[in-house]
Amino acid sequence: MKRSIRDRMQEELASEQLPLEPAQINDLLGQVDPNAFGAMQNAVEHYSGRSDNELMQELRQYRSAGAFDDKALQDVAARLAPMLTPEQQQRLFSVIQQL
């Protein structure tokens, strides 16, 4: 059975260090826009199974098409970095440098 993003988030929240009751987890998930979940699920399905090279090529195409610029990349990195492990942060900054 295919797991949805909502299922994965529920599992992540349940495994957090802070003790959350099932009702609290459902409350947190209930605050997320259902359309956002659908968009995230579509993105996961679209990019699943792609290699790093394929993903980088697509990012370069989006950038050359003007979908984002240096400022947008820096803004996204600044918002994401605090939520990432040091290894993930390093990977994020490496990808941004390659673009």
Coordinates of C-alpha atoms in Angstrom, one line a residue:
M1 CA 0.0 0.0 0.0
K2 CA 1.3 3.4 -1.0
R3 CA 1.9 5.8 1.9
S4 CA 0.7 9.4 1.6
I5 CA 2.6 12.4 2.8
R6 CA 0.0 12.8 5.5
D7 CA 0.8 9.2 6.7
R8 CA 4.5 10.0 6.7
M9 CA 4.0 13.2 8.6
Q10 CA 1.8 11.4 11.2
E11 CA 4.6 8.9 11.7
E12 CA 7.3 11.6 12.0
L13 CA 5.3 13.5 14.5
A14 CA 4.5 10.3 16.5
S15 CA 8.2 9.5 16.6
E16 CA 9.3 13.0 17.8
Q17 CA 11.1 13.3 21.1
L18 CA 8.3 15.3 22.6
P19 CA 5.4 13.2 23.7
L20 CA 2.4 14.0 21.5
E21 CA -1.0 12.5 22.0
P22 CA -2.8 11.2 18.8
A23 CA -5.3 14.0 19.2
Q24 CA -2.4 16.6 19.2
I25 CA -0.9 15.0 16.1
N26 CA -4.3 15.2 14.3
D27 CA -4.7 18.8 15.4
L28 CA -1.3 19.7 13.9
L29 CA -2.1 17.9 10.7
G30 CA -5.5 19.5 10.6
Q31 CA -3.9 22.9 10.4
V32 CA -2.2 22.1 7.1
D33 CA -4.1 23.1 3.9
P34 CA -5.3 19.9 2.2
N35 CA -4.4 21.4 -1.2
A36 CA -0.8 21.7 0.1
F37 CA -0.8 18.0 0.9
G38 CA -2.1 17.2 -2.6
A39 CA 0.6 19.4 -4.2
M40 CA 3.3 17.8 -2.0
Q41 CA 2.1 14.3 -2.8
N42 CA 2.2 15.1 -6.6
A43 CA 5.7 16.5 -6.3
V44 CA 6.9 13.4 -4.4
E45 CA 5.4 11.1 -7.1
H46 CA 6.8 13.3 -9.9
Y47 CA 10.4 13.3 -8.5
S48 CA 10.6 9.8 -7.0
G49 CA 13.2 7.6 -8.5
R50 CA 15.1 10.3 -10.2
S51 CA 18.9 10.5 -10.0
D52 CA 20.7 13.5 -8.6
N53 CA 21.8 14.4 -12.1
E54 CA 18.3 14.4 -13.4
L55 CA 17.1 16.5 -10.5
M56 CA 20.0 19.0 -11.0
Q57 CA 19.3 19.2 -14.7
E58 CA 15.7 20.1 -14.1
L59 CA 16.6 22.7 -11.5
R60 CA 19.0 24.3 -14.0
Q61 CA 16.3 24.3 -16.6
Y62 CA 13.9 26.0 -14.2
R63 CA 16.5 28.6 -13.2
S64 CA 17.4 29.4 -16.9
A65 CA 13.7 29.8 -17.6
G66 CA 13.5 32.4 -14.8
A67 CA 11.5 30.4 -12.4
F68 CA 13.7 31.5 -9.5
D69 CA 16.8 33.7 -9.0
D70 CA 19.6 34.0 -6.4
K71 CA 17.5 35.9 -4.0
A72 CA 14.7 33.3 -4.1
L73 CA 17.3 30.6 -3.6
Q74 CA 18.8 32.3 -0.6
D75 CA 15.4 32.9 0.9
V76 CA 14.4 29.3 0.6
A77 CA 17.8 28.2 2.1
A78 CA 17.4 30.5 5.0
R79 CA 14.0 29.1 5.8
L80 CA 15.0 25.5 5.3
A81 CA 18.4 25.4 7.0
P82 CA 17.2 25.5 10.6
M83 CA 15.1 22.4 10.0
L84 CA 17.9 20.4 8.5
T85 CA 20.7 18.3 10.0
P86 CA 24.2 19.6 9.4
E87 CA 24.7 17.1 6.6
Q88 CA 21.4 18.1 4.9
Q89 CA 22.4 21.8 5.3
Q90 CA 25.8 21.0 3.6
R91 CA 24.0 19.3 0.7
L92 CA 21.5 22.2 0.3
F93 CA 24.3 24.7 0.1
S94 CA 26.2 22.5 -2.3
V95 CA 23.2 22.3 -4.6
I96 CA 22.7 26.1 -4.5
Q97 CA 26.4 26.6 -5.4
Q98 CA 26.1 24.3 -8.4
L99 CA 23.1 26.3 -9.7

